[in-house]
DNA sequence: CGAATAGTGTCTATTAGACAGTATGCC
DNA sequence: GGCATACTGTCTAATAGACACTATTCG
């Protein structure tokens, strides 16, 4: 019989074969009227030169969860923190990475295009790719599959929450939210339905400002500082 | 410049410090009118003797995903495959396991009590614990937190699908489904609402049999062999 | 004033909640 | 028949879809 303290003293973490562990994120935005995902060109082997999701290894010294790893990698690539970040799913298996049995904790994130455009435009190894262009793009590892899962999550949540606001700048108009929602779902949405939800959510406040976009000025809104996302009990587009 | 083949030849997976990786599952059932979770007593250090979720290390030789690991561990403990198995979430951090920075891919599962009761009853290191008893139980690692996340998932999904059928035996009555749903949600549900959903789902077929439970006989139903779960676009208990 | 964009009013359709009512089987 | 359990009918309430309507701004 050994105590836990004795056991830990003689514990050797390298005794058992362990999978290769990474963290990858699917960061979406609306770029020029197109739902787009951030891709990064791999600087090193394996799959050197291929486009891949932003991510990498956990820094055991610095990161105190895979959430921290995802946030650190995204901030390195975009210069800012994403507005939304939630765990997606973990992908694993012996063949998804040529180095051997591997596991990646995938995260799902949203950001406003204007918030990171200056940073992205200044580097050559990161770019926004419209999701409509993905079928023609061969990505590293199983990253296409991960993006498909993230896209499914994004569309589902858009039907029962106002998640698309996290793709918009801090101050936004209802028309911007409406357009973002239609772009994500790929079909027309009743503006009235969206506005009803917008009011019922209690998540937003007027800034008092308004902007002209050609005709009547539109009011500018922002998220209330501590408002949590509101989940509706019915979906849009229920058919 | 090295090719990927050259790179892989000299690749040493033990060069970087790596987290300890495990797979744990939260298996629910309805045991004697109580929503219960399967716990296993830890045979070894660390946390020897404490009750914990069924799980363990990935077998790099045998498992071709964490799904396979979860299934293997659950089958070892219960003698059968769970009726429902989906990924929950990955929990990670430097302090959740005394051996160091660790990560567990958590899975969420359902089974009929009668399907595994013979096996569970025959061993002394596994038992069903009603979720109502969990606040008074100190579990290993962060397993209480994992169970809370699973419980939340179970209750959410019960509101927009007929997930509770996966806690029932192969052949079941509408009353059993109704009771399971009420037990999971912890409040009364309109039987009529459930039956409307049951019919609309298209997931079930009559067996032609019926059982007496004291008064009028109840029809026995089963899931159609290849039916996928039906997701409704509105929730129960929307208030 | 007309055109364009922003925003409202209000009718219909769908489906959950409530609960009364009918059916069946055992004593 | 009486009672308990299984099952159905149907009204109300909530909210999404549809779309006509009003409001504001600019030339």
Short mmCIF file of C-alpha atoms (C1' of nucleotides) in Angstrom, two decimals:
data_model
loop_
_atom_site.label_atom_id
_atom_site.label_comp_id
_atom_site.label_asym_id
_atom_site.label_seq_id
_atom_site.Cartn_x
_atom_site.Cartn_y
_atom_site.Cartn_z
CA UNK A 1 0.00 0.00 0.00
CA UNK A 2 1.37 3.38 -1.02
CA UNK A 3 -0.05 6.78 -0.15
CA UNK A 4 -0.94 9.20 -2.92
CA UNK A 5 2.09 11.33 -2.01
CA UNK A 6 4.45 8.35 -2.34
CA UNK A 7 2.80 7.33 -5.58
CA UNK A 8 3.18 10.81 -7.06
CA UNK A 9 6.85 10.95 -6.07
CA UNK A 10 7.66 7.90 -8.16
CA UNK A 11 5.16 8.66 -10.98
CA UNK A 12 6.74 8.79 -14.42
CA UNK A 13 4.46 10.49 -16.94
CA UNK A 14 6.41 9.14 -19.93
CA UNK A 15 5.80 5.47 -19.10
CA UNK A 16 2.71 5.13 -21.25
CA UNK A 17 2.45 6.03 -24.91
CA UNK A 18 0.45 9.22 -25.18
CA UNK A 19 -1.33 10.88 -28.08
CA UNK A 20 -0.01 14.06 -29.67
CA UNK A 21 -2.23 16.84 -28.28
CA UNK A 22 -3.04 20.10 -30.04
CA UNK A 23 -5.65 22.86 -29.86
CA UNK A 24 -7.19 24.31 -33.03
CA UNK A 25 -9.79 27.03 -33.53
CA UNK A 26 -12.34 27.78 -36.20
CA UNK A 27 -12.65 31.57 -36.23
CA UNK A 28 -15.51 32.92 -38.35
CA UNK A 29 -16.27 36.44 -39.45
CA UNK A 30 -18.35 38.19 -42.09
CA UNK A 31 -15.84 39.54 -44.63
CA UNK A 32 -17.28 41.52 -47.52
CA UNK A 33 -20.74 39.91 -47.33
CA UNK A 34 -19.26 36.41 -47.11
CA UNK A 35 -19.04 34.07 -44.14
CA UNK A 36 -15.31 33.39 -43.86
CA UNK A 37 -12.91 31.38 -41.78
CA UNK A 38 -9.37 32.28 -40.73
CA UNK A 39 -6.68 30.02 -42.16
CA UNK A 40 -2.96 30.04 -41.47
CA UNK A 41 -0.23 28.68 -43.73
CA UNK A 42 1.83 26.01 -42.00
CA UNK A 43 5.40 27.20 -41.59
CA UNK A 44 6.81 23.77 -40.69
CA UNK A 45 6.50 20.08 -41.26
CA UNK A 46 4.29 18.14 -41.30
CA UNK A 47 2.02 19.45 -44.06
CA UNK A 48 4.38 22.41 -44.54
CA UNK A 49 2.90 25.09 -46.79
CA UNK A 50 -0.67 23.84 -46.48
CA UNK A 51 -3.41 26.07 -45.13
CA UNK A 52 -4.69 25.03 -41.72
CA UNK A 53 -6.70 26.22 -38.74
CA UNK A 54 -4.90 28.52 -36.31
CA UNK A 55 -3.70 26.43 -33.39
CA UNK A 56 -0.82 24.53 -31.93
CA UNK A 57 0.55 22.87 -28.85
CA UNK A 58 -0.50 23.54 -25.29
CA UNK A 59 2.15 25.47 -23.37
CA UNK A 60 2.15 23.55 -20.11
CA UNK A 61 3.92 26.40 -18.37
CA UNK A 62 1.63 29.21 -19.49
CA UNK A 63 -1.80 27.82 -20.43
CA UNK A 64 -4.11 26.74 -17.67
CA UNK A 65 -6.64 25.08 -19.99
CA UNK A 66 -7.15 24.42 -23.70
CA UNK A 67 -9.31 27.56 -23.62
CA UNK A 68 -6.17 29.56 -22.78
CA UNK A 69 -4.27 27.86 -25.61
CA UNK A 70 -7.00 28.66 -28.12
CA UNK A 71 -7.17 32.27 -26.95
CA UNK A 72 -3.38 32.68 -27.05
CA UNK A 73 -3.09 31.30 -30.58
CA UNK A 74 -6.01 33.35 -31.89
CA UNK A 75 -4.67 36.52 -30.33
CA UNK A 76 -1.25 35.90 -31.89
CA UNK A 77 -2.81 35.60 -35.33
CA UNK A 78 -5.45 38.33 -35.21
CA UNK A 79 -4.05 40.85 -32.71
CA UNK A 80 -7.29 40.82 -30.71
CA UNK A 81 -9.39 38.50 -28.55
CA UNK A 82 -12.39 36.93 -30.26
CA UNK A 83 -15.82 38.24 -29.21
CA UNK A 84 -17.08 34.68 -28.82
CA UNK A 85 -15.14 31.54 -27.94
CA UNK A 86 -16.63 28.19 -27.02
CA UNK A 87 -15.47 24.62 -27.19
CA UNK A 88 -16.52 22.72 -30.28
CA UNK A 89 -15.48 19.09 -30.10
CA UNK A 90 -12.38 16.95 -29.81
CA UNK A 91 -11.14 15.12 -32.89
CA UNK A 92 -8.84 12.15 -32.48
CA UNK A 93 -7.43 9.08 -34.15
CA UNK A 94 -4.31 7.28 -35.33
CA UNK A 95 -4.30 8.64 -38.89
CA UNK A 96 -5.36 12.28 -38.74
CA UNK A 97 -1.76 13.44 -38.21
CA UNK A 98 1.20 11.67 -39.88
CA UNK A 99 3.21 11.92 -36.65
CA UNK A 100 0.94 9.33 -35.03
CA UNK A 101 -2.09 8.98 -32.76
CA UNK A 102 -3.27 12.52 -32.19
CA UNK A 103 -6.03 14.51 -30.56
CA UNK A 104 -7.06 18.10 -31.08
CA UNK A 105 -9.40 20.06 -28.87
CA UNK A 106 -11.26 22.22 -31.40
CA UNK A 107 -12.71 25.61 -30.45
CA UNK A 108 -15.28 27.74 -32.21
CA UNK A 109 -14.88 31.53 -32.32
CA UNK A 110 -16.39 34.68 -33.79
CA UNK A 111 -14.94 38.13 -34.36
CA UNK A 112 -15.82 41.35 -36.19
CA UNK A 113 -13.90 41.64 -39.44
CA UNK A 114 -12.99 45.30 -38.84
CA UNK A 115 -11.43 44.41 -35.48
CA UNK A 116 -8.71 42.23 -36.93
CA UNK A 117 -8.47 43.28 -40.56
CA UNK A 118 -5.51 45.66 -39.97
CA UNK A 119 -3.50 42.87 -38.32
CA UNK A 120 -4.43 40.12 -40.81
CA UNK A 121 -3.67 42.38 -43.79
CA UNK A 122 -0.16 43.01 -42.42
CA UNK A 123 0.93 39.36 -42.43
CA UNK A 124 1.28 36.94 -45.32
CA UNK A 125 0.68 33.66 -43.50
CA UNK A 126 -2.95 34.26 -42.47
CA UNK A 127 -6.06 35.01 -44.52
CA UNK A 128 -9.85 34.94 -44.50
CA UNK A 129 -11.32 32.30 -46.80
CA UNK A 130 -15.03 32.38 -47.65
CA UNK A 131 -16.65 29.11 -46.62
CA UNK A 132 -18.05 28.87 -50.15
CA UNK A 133 -14.46 28.49 -51.41
CA UNK A 134 -13.58 25.65 -49.04
CA UNK A 135 -14.75 22.72 -51.19
CA UNK A 136 -11.97 23.64 -53.64
CA UNK A 137 -9.30 24.02 -50.97
CA UNK A 138 -7.27 21.15 -49.59
CA UNK A 139 -6.53 21.84 -45.96
CA UNK A 140 -4.03 20.23 -43.59
CA UNK A 141 -5.00 17.20 -41.49
CA UNK A 142 -8.76 16.81 -40.91
CA UNK A 143 -9.30 20.55 -40.68
CA UNK A 144 -11.99 20.57 -43.39
CA UNK A 145 -14.04 18.22 -41.26
CA UNK A 146 -13.52 20.39 -38.17
CA UNK A 147 -14.70 23.46 -40.09
CA UNK A 148 -17.82 21.59 -41.23
CA UNK A 149 -18.64 20.75 -37.61
CA UNK A 150 -18.11 24.39 -36.60
CA UNK A 151 -20.30 25.60 -39.45
CA UNK A 152 -23.06 23.28 -38.34
CA UNK A 153 -22.79 24.59 -34.79
CA UNK A 154 -22.84 28.21 -36.01
CA UNK A 155 -25.97 27.66 -38.11
CA UNK A 156 -27.79 25.77 -35.38
CA UNK A 157 -27.06 28.41 -32.76
CA UNK A 158 -28.04 31.19 -35.16
CA UNK A 159 -31.50 29.63 -35.28
CA UNK A 160 -32.06 29.83 -31.53
CA UNK A 161 -29.93 32.79 -30.42
CA UNK A 162 -28.55 36.09 -31.71
CA UNK A 163 -25.03 34.65 -31.98
CA UNK A 164 -24.32 36.55 -35.23
CA UNK A 165 -23.92 39.80 -33.23
CA UNK A 166 -20.52 38.46 -32.21
CA UNK A 167 -19.47 38.81 -35.86
CA UNK A 168 -20.35 42.53 -35.76
CA UNK A 169 -18.39 45.52 -34.51
CA UNK A 170 -19.04 46.89 -31.03
CA UNK A 171 -21.66 49.30 -32.39
CA UNK A 172 -23.96 47.97 -35.07
CA UNK A 173 -27.31 48.49 -36.77
CA UNK A 174 -30.22 46.09 -36.98
CA UNK A 175 -29.63 45.87 -40.72
CA UNK A 176 -26.09 44.64 -40.11
CA UNK A 177 -27.40 41.96 -37.76
CA UNK A 178 -30.08 41.01 -40.26
CA UNK A 179 -27.54 40.70 -43.08
CA UNK A 180 -25.11 38.68 -40.94
CA UNK A 181 -27.91 36.29 -39.98
CA UNK A 182 -28.98 35.81 -43.59
CA UNK A 183 -25.38 35.29 -44.72
CA UNK A 184 -24.78 32.65 -42.05
CA UNK A 185 -28.02 30.78 -42.72
CA UNK A 186 -27.79 31.23 -46.48
CA UNK A 187 -31.42 32.23 -46.84
CA UNK A 188 -33.76 35.17 -46.25
CA UNK A 189 -34.96 35.84 -42.72
CA UNK A 190 -37.95 37.98 -41.80
CA UNK A 191 -36.55 41.23 -40.49
CA UNK A 192 -39.55 41.54 -38.19
CA UNK A 193 -38.84 38.17 -36.56
CA UNK A 194 -35.28 39.22 -35.89
CA UNK A 195 -36.31 42.54 -34.36
CA UNK A 196 -38.83 40.84 -32.08
CA UNK A 197 -36.06 38.55 -30.82
CA UNK A 198 -33.65 41.45 -30.55
CA UNK A 199 -36.03 43.29 -28.22
CA UNK A 200 -37.03 40.18 -26.25
CA UNK A 201 -33.42 39.16 -25.64
CA UNK A 202 -32.70 42.10 -23.36
CA UNK A 203 -29.07 41.84 -24.45
CA UNK A 204 -28.72 45.25 -26.11
CA UNK A 205 -28.85 48.99 -25.49
CA UNK A 206 -29.02 51.98 -27.77
CA UNK A 207 -25.90 54.09 -28.10
CA UNK A 208 -28.00 57.13 -28.98
CA UNK A 209 -26.11 57.48 -32.23
CA UNK A 210 -27.28 56.72 -35.71
CA UNK A 211 -25.62 56.31 -39.07
CA UNK A 212 -26.70 57.17 -42.59
CA UNK A 213 -26.35 54.48 -45.24
CA UNK A 214 -28.03 56.31 -48.11
CA UNK A 215 -31.53 57.03 -46.88
CA UNK A 216 -33.08 57.06 -43.41
CA UNK A 217 -30.52 56.90 -40.60
CA UNK A 218 -30.22 53.65 -38.67
CA UNK A 219 -29.88 53.51 -34.89
CA UNK A 220 -26.66 52.12 -33.49
CA UNK A 221 -26.83 49.47 -30.77
CA UNK A 222 -24.31 47.69 -28.59
CA UNK A 223 -24.33 44.67 -26.30
CA UNK A 224 -25.01 45.49 -22.66
CA UNK A 225 -21.70 45.05 -20.84
CA UNK A 226 -22.62 42.03 -18.71
CA UNK A 227 -25.44 40.55 -20.75
CA UNK A 228 -25.26 36.82 -21.33
CA UNK A 229 -26.41 35.38 -24.60
CA UNK A 230 -30.16 34.73 -24.69
CA UNK A 231 -31.33 31.34 -25.92
CA UNK A 232 -34.80 31.23 -27.47
CA UNK A 233 -37.05 28.25 -27.02
CA UNK A 234 -38.06 28.18 -30.67
CA UNK A 235 -35.97 28.11 -33.83
CA UNK A 236 -36.09 30.37 -36.81
CA UNK A 237 -36.73 28.57 -40.11
CA UNK A 238 -38.56 25.73 -38.43
CA UNK A 239 -40.48 24.59 -41.53
CA UNK B 1 14.62 22.09 -46.58
CA UNK B 2 13.38 18.69 -45.50
CA UNK B 3 10.53 16.70 -47.00
CA UNK B 4 7.70 15.53 -44.82
CA UNK B 5 9.02 11.95 -45.06
CA UNK B 6 12.47 13.02 -43.83
CA UNK B 7 10.90 15.10 -41.08
CA UNK B 8 8.77 12.21 -39.87
CA UNK B 9 11.78 9.88 -39.83
CA UNK B 10 13.59 12.05 -37.31
CA UNK B 11 10.47 13.16 -35.40
CA UNK B 12 10.64 12.46 -31.68
CA UNK B 13 7.21 12.65 -30.05
CA UNK B 14 8.66 12.88 -26.53
CA UNK B 15 10.56 16.10 -27.18
CA UNK B 16 7.79 18.37 -25.91
CA UNK B 17 6.06 18.12 -22.56
CA UNK B 18 2.59 16.73 -23.13
CA UNK B 19 -0.53 16.67 -20.98
CA UNK B 20 -1.80 13.48 -19.40
CA UNK B 21 -4.73 12.38 -21.58
CA UNK B 22 -7.74 10.38 -20.41
CA UNK B 23 -11.29 9.64 -21.56
CA UNK B 24 -14.18 9.64 -19.08
CA UNK B 25 -17.88 8.99 -19.55
CA UNK B 26 -21.02 10.11 -17.76
CA UNK B 27 -23.47 7.23 -18.16
CA UNK B 28 -27.01 7.98 -17.04
CA UNK B 29 -29.94 5.68 -16.50
CA UNK B 30 -33.27 5.70 -14.69
CA UNK B 31 -32.84 3.36 -11.70
CA UNK B 32 -35.89 2.87 -9.51
CA UNK B 33 -37.54 6.15 -10.49
CA UNK B 34 -34.31 8.11 -9.99
CA UNK B 35 -31.97 9.62 -12.55
CA UNK B 36 -28.65 7.98 -11.74
CA UNK B 37 -25.08 8.03 -12.91
CA UNK B 38 -22.59 5.15 -13.03
CA UNK B 39 -19.61 5.55 -10.70
CA UNK B 40 -16.59 3.32 -10.34
CA UNK B 41 -14.33 3.04 -7.33
CA UNK B 42 -10.72 3.84 -8.16
CA UNK B 43 -8.55 0.77 -7.70
CA UNK B 44 -5.25 2.66 -7.88
CA UNK B 45 -3.52 5.88 -7.07
CA UNK B 46 -4.09 8.72 -7.46
CA UNK B 47 -7.33 9.23 -5.54
CA UNK B 48 -7.38 5.51 -4.71
CA UNK B 49 -10.69 4.41 -3.21
CA UNK B 50 -12.62 7.46 -4.36
CA UNK B 51 -15.62 7.13 -6.62
CA UNK B 52 -15.07 8.39 -10.14
CA UNK B 53 -16.48 8.34 -13.65
CA UNK B 54 -15.77 5.21 -15.69
CA UNK B 55 -12.84 5.95 -17.97
CA UNK B 56 -9.13 5.65 -18.40
CA UNK B 57 -6.28 5.96 -20.80
CA UNK B 58 -6.49 5.68 -24.57
CA UNK B 59 -5.05 2.41 -25.87
CA UNK B 60 -3.03 3.67 -28.81
CA UNK B 61 -2.85 0.17 -30.26
CA UNK B 62 -6.55 -0.66 -30.07
CA UNK B 63 -8.62 2.53 -29.98
CA UNK B 64 -9.03 4.50 -33.15
CA UNK B 65 -10.62 7.53 -31.48
CA UNK B 66 -11.65 8.67 -28.00
CA UNK B 67 -15.10 7.38 -28.95
CA UNK B 68 -13.63 3.88 -29.08
CA UNK B 69 -11.96 4.39 -25.70
CA UNK B 70 -15.21 5.57 -24.11
CA UNK B 71 -17.11 2.64 -25.60
CA UNK B 72 -14.47 0.12 -24.51
CA UNK B 73 -14.42 1.38 -20.92
CA UNK B 74 -18.21 1.53 -20.66
CA UNK B 75 -18.60 -1.94 -22.07
CA UNK B 76 -16.04 -3.28 -19.59
CA UNK B 77 -18.00 -1.83 -16.69
CA UNK B 78 -21.57 -2.53 -17.78
CA UNK B 79 -21.27 -5.58 -19.99
CA UNK B 80 -23.21 -3.87 -22.81
CA UNK B 81 -22.87 -0.97 -25.26
CA UNK B 82 -24.73 2.19 -24.29
CA UNK B 83 -27.82 3.02 -26.35
CA UNK B 84 -26.62 6.60 -26.75
CA UNK B 85 -23.06 7.94 -26.78
CA UNK B 86 -22.02 11.44 -27.76
CA UNK B 87 -19.12 13.66 -26.97
CA UNK B 88 -19.65 16.09 -24.14
CA UNK B 89 -16.71 18.42 -23.69
CA UNK B 90 -13.01 18.32 -22.93
CA UNK B 91 -11.85 19.36 -19.47
CA UNK B 92 -8.25 20.39 -18.95
CA UNK B 93 -5.83 22.22 -16.70
CA UNK B 94 -2.72 21.96 -14.56
CA UNK B 95 -4.48 21.17 -11.26
CA UNK B 96 -7.37 18.85 -12.02
CA UNK B 97 -5.14 15.76 -11.63
CA UNK B 98 -2.31 15.62 -9.08
CA UNK B 99 -0.02 13.97 -11.65
CA UNK B 100 0.18 17.24 -13.56
CA UNK B 101 -1.30 19.06 -16.55
CA UNK B 102 -4.11 16.84 -17.73
CA UNK B 103 -6.92 16.69 -20.24
CA UNK B 104 -9.94 14.41 -20.34
CA UNK B 105 -12.27 13.99 -23.29
CA UNK B 106 -15.64 13.55 -21.57
CA UNK B 107 -18.46 11.56 -23.17
CA UNK B 108 -22.15 11.48 -22.39
CA UNK B 109 -24.07 8.20 -22.52
CA UNK B 110 -27.46 6.64 -21.80
CA UNK B 111 -28.51 3.06 -21.16
CA UNK B 112 -31.55 1.13 -19.95
CA UNK B 113 -31.15 0.07 -16.33
CA UNK B 114 -32.41 -3.47 -16.99
CA UNK B 115 -29.77 -3.97 -19.70
CA UNK B 116 -26.82 -3.65 -17.36
CA UNK B 117 -28.25 -4.31 -13.92
CA UNK B 118 -27.18 -7.99 -13.89
CA UNK B 119 -23.59 -7.04 -14.68
CA UNK B 120 -23.38 -4.06 -12.29
CA UNK B 121 -24.91 -6.06 -9.45
CA UNK B 122 -22.22 -8.71 -9.86
CA UNK B 123 -19.27 -6.40 -9.21
CA UNK B 124 -18.40 -4.39 -6.13
CA UNK B 125 -16.45 -1.53 -7.74
CA UNK B 126 -19.30 -0.02 -9.78
CA UNK B 127 -22.68 1.37 -8.73
CA UNK B 128 -25.53 3.62 -9.78
CA UNK B 129 -25.75 6.82 -7.75
CA UNK B 130 -28.89 8.98 -7.95
CA UNK B 131 -27.95 12.46 -9.09
CA UNK B 132 -29.86 13.79 -6.08
CA UNK B 133 -27.21 12.15 -3.84
CA UNK B 134 -24.25 13.72 -5.63
CA UNK B 135 -24.04 16.97 -3.64
CA UNK B 136 -23.11 14.84 -0.61
CA UNK B 137 -20.54 12.74 -2.45
CA UNK B 138 -16.95 13.77 -2.96
CA UNK B 139 -15.79 12.43 -6.30
CA UNK B 140 -12.31 12.08 -7.73
CA UNK B 141 -10.71 14.90 -9.73
CA UNK B 142 -13.20 17.35 -11.30
CA UNK B 143 -15.73 14.61 -11.99
CA UNK B 144 -18.54 16.40 -10.14
CA UNK B 145 -18.16 19.30 -12.53
CA UNK B 146 -18.18 16.96 -15.54
CA UNK B 147 -21.39 15.33 -14.30
CA UNK B 148 -23.01 18.75 -13.90
CA UNK B 149 -22.15 19.58 -17.52
CA UNK B 150 -23.58 16.24 -18.66
CA UNK B 151 -26.74 16.77 -16.65
CA UNK B 152 -27.21 20.15 -18.26
CA UNK B 153 -26.78 18.61 -21.71
CA UNK B 154 -29.25 15.83 -20.87
CA UNK B 155 -31.90 18.27 -19.66
CA UNK B 156 -31.47 20.62 -22.60
CA UNK B 157 -31.73 17.81 -25.15
CA UNK B 158 -34.73 16.35 -23.37
CA UNK B 159 -36.51 19.63 -24.06
CA UNK B 160 -36.04 19.44 -27.82
CA UNK B 161 -35.83 15.71 -28.57
CA UNK B 162 -37.03 12.37 -27.25
CA UNK B 163 -33.58 11.51 -25.91
CA UNK B 164 -35.03 9.86 -22.76
CA UNK B 165 -36.06 6.83 -24.86
CA UNK B 166 -32.39 5.83 -24.79
CA UNK B 167 -32.78 5.27 -21.04
CA UNK B 168 -35.59 2.76 -21.70
CA UNK B 169 -35.49 -0.91 -22.63
CA UNK B 170 -35.84 -1.95 -26.26
CA UNK B 171 -39.62 -2.24 -25.90
CA UNK B 172 -41.34 0.41 -23.83
CA UNK B 173 -44.67 2.09 -23.19
CA UNK B 174 -45.55 5.74 -23.56
CA UNK B 175 -46.01 5.90 -19.80
CA UNK B 176 -42.42 4.79 -19.30
CA UNK B 177 -41.23 7.50 -21.67
CA UNK B 178 -43.42 10.04 -19.92
CA UNK B 179 -42.05 9.08 -16.50
CA UNK B 180 -38.43 9.11 -17.70
CA UNK B 181 -38.93 12.58 -19.17
CA UNK B 182 -40.45 13.91 -15.95
CA UNK B 183 -37.70 12.35 -13.84
CA UNK B 184 -34.98 13.90 -16.00
CA UNK B 185 -36.55 17.35 -16.09
CA UNK B 186 -37.65 17.19 -12.47
CA UNK B 187 -41.12 18.51 -13.19
CA UNK B 188 -44.46 17.44 -14.65
CA UNK B 189 -44.81 17.27 -18.43
CA UNK B 190 -48.11 17.19 -20.31
CA UNK B 191 -48.54 13.63 -21.48
CA UNK B 192 -50.40 14.91 -24.52
CA UNK B 193 -47.46 17.09 -25.58
CA UNK B 194 -45.15 14.11 -25.36
CA UNK B 195 -47.45 11.90 -27.40
CA UNK B 196 -47.77 14.53 -30.12
CA UNK B 197 -43.99 14.65 -30.38
CA UNK B 198 -43.75 10.89 -30.24
CA UNK B 199 -46.00 10.58 -33.28
CA UNK B 200 -44.43 13.49 -35.16
CA UNK B 201 -40.90 12.15 -34.67
CA UNK B 202 -41.43 9.16 -36.93
CA UNK B 203 -38.79 7.36 -34.86
CA UNK B 204 -40.95 4.55 -33.47
CA UNK B 205 -43.05 1.55 -34.44
CA UNK B 206 -45.53 -0.57 -32.57
CA UNK B 207 -44.47 -4.06 -31.59
CA UNK B 208 -48.09 -5.21 -31.60
CA UNK B 209 -47.74 -6.29 -28.00
CA UNK B 210 -49.17 -4.67 -24.93
CA UNK B 211 -48.57 -4.99 -21.23
CA UNK B 212 -50.87 -4.73 -18.22
CA UNK B 213 -49.76 -2.52 -15.35
CA UNK B 214 -52.87 -2.85 -13.23
CA UNK B 215 -55.60 -1.44 -15.41
CA UNK B 216 -55.89 -0.90 -19.19
CA UNK B 217 -53.06 -2.50 -21.17
CA UNK B 218 -50.44 -0.20 -22.62
CA UNK B 219 -49.05 -0.65 -26.12
CA UNK B 220 -45.38 -1.54 -26.45
CA UNK B 221 -43.23 0.47 -28.87
CA UNK B 222 -39.67 0.24 -30.11
CA UNK B 223 -37.30 2.49 -32.04
CA UNK B 224 -37.33 1.88 -35.78
CA UNK B 225 -34.03 0.15 -36.59
CA UNK B 226 -32.41 2.94 -38.62
CA UNK B 227 -34.25 5.96 -37.28
CA UNK B 228 -32.10 8.93 -36.35
CA UNK B 229 -33.05 11.05 -33.40
CA UNK B 230 -35.57 13.77 -34.29
CA UNK B 231 -34.84 17.31 -33.13
CA UNK B 232 -37.84 19.55 -32.59
CA UNK B 233 -37.73 23.24 -33.35
CA UNK B 234 -39.47 24.20 -30.12
CA UNK B 235 -38.69 23.32 -26.53
CA UNK B 236 -40.89 21.81 -23.89
CA UNK B 237 -41.23 23.93 -20.74
CA UNK B 238 -40.51 27.15 -22.58
CA UNK B 239 -42.20 29.38 -19.96
"C1'" DC C 1 -42.16 65.16 -53.87
"C1'" DG C 2 -40.07 60.54 -55.04
"C1'" DA C 3 -36.90 57.01 -53.92
"C1'" DA C 4 -34.61 54.31 -50.68
"C1'" DT C 5 -33.79 52.55 -46.41
"C1'" DA C 6 -35.51 52.04 -41.36
"C1'" DG C 7 -38.84 50.52 -38.61
"C1'" DT C 8 -44.09 49.08 -37.03
"C1'" DG C 9 -48.76 46.72 -37.04
"C1'" DT C 10 -51.23 42.94 -37.55
"C1'" DC C 11 -52.95 38.70 -39.54
"C1'" DT C 12 -52.02 33.65 -40.05
"C1'" DA C 13 -49.87 29.20 -38.92
"C1'" DT C 14 -47.83 26.12 -35.86
"C1'" DT C 15 -47.30 23.79 -31.72
"C1'" DA C 16 -46.99 23.55 -26.50
"C1'" DG C 17 -50.02 23.79 -22.24
"C1'" DA C 18 -54.31 22.72 -20.03
"C1'" DC C 19 -57.73 19.80 -19.15
"C1'" DA C 20 -62.02 17.45 -20.22
"C1'" DG C 21 -63.47 13.54 -22.28
"C1'" DT C 22 -63.44 8.50 -24.03
"C1'" DA C 23 -61.55 3.54 -24.07
"C1'" DT C 24 -60.12 -0.68 -22.02
"C1'" DG C 25 -59.41 -4.23 -18.70
"C1'" DC C 26 -59.65 -6.15 -14.09
"C1'" DC C 27 -62.16 -6.80 -9.79
"C1'" DG D 1 -70.74 -1.56 -12.85
"C1'" DG D 2 -66.79 0.86 -10.71
"C1'" DC D 3 -62.28 2.09 -10.77
"C1'" DA D 4 -57.68 2.75 -12.51
"C1'" DT D 5 -54.83 3.39 -16.10
"C1'" DA D 6 -54.31 4.38 -21.25
"C1'" DC D 7 -55.31 7.31 -24.70
"C1'" DT D 8 -57.87 11.34 -27.57
"C1'" DG D 9 -60.12 15.91 -28.59
"C1'" DT D 10 -60.01 20.45 -28.45
"C1'" DC D 11 -59.46 25.06 -26.62
"C1'" DT D 12 -55.96 28.65 -25.40
"C1'" DA D 13 -51.40 30.93 -25.47
"C1'" DA D 14 -47.06 32.08 -27.41
"C1'" DT D 15 -44.31 33.18 -31.14
"C1'" DA D 16 -42.46 32.74 -36.07
"C1'" DG D 17 -43.75 33.89 -41.02
"C1'" DA D 18 -45.82 37.05 -44.21
"C1'" DC D 19 -46.49 41.34 -45.76
"C1'" DA D 20 -48.66 45.81 -45.82
"C1'" DC D 21 -48.01 49.95 -43.67
"C1'" DT D 22 -45.65 54.28 -41.71
"C1'" DA D 23 -41.28 57.11 -40.80
"C1'" DT D 24 -37.10 59.43 -42.02
"C1'" DT D 25 -33.64 61.28 -44.92
"C1'" DC D 26 -31.67 62.91 -49.12
"C1'" DG D 27 -31.66 64.72 -53.70
#
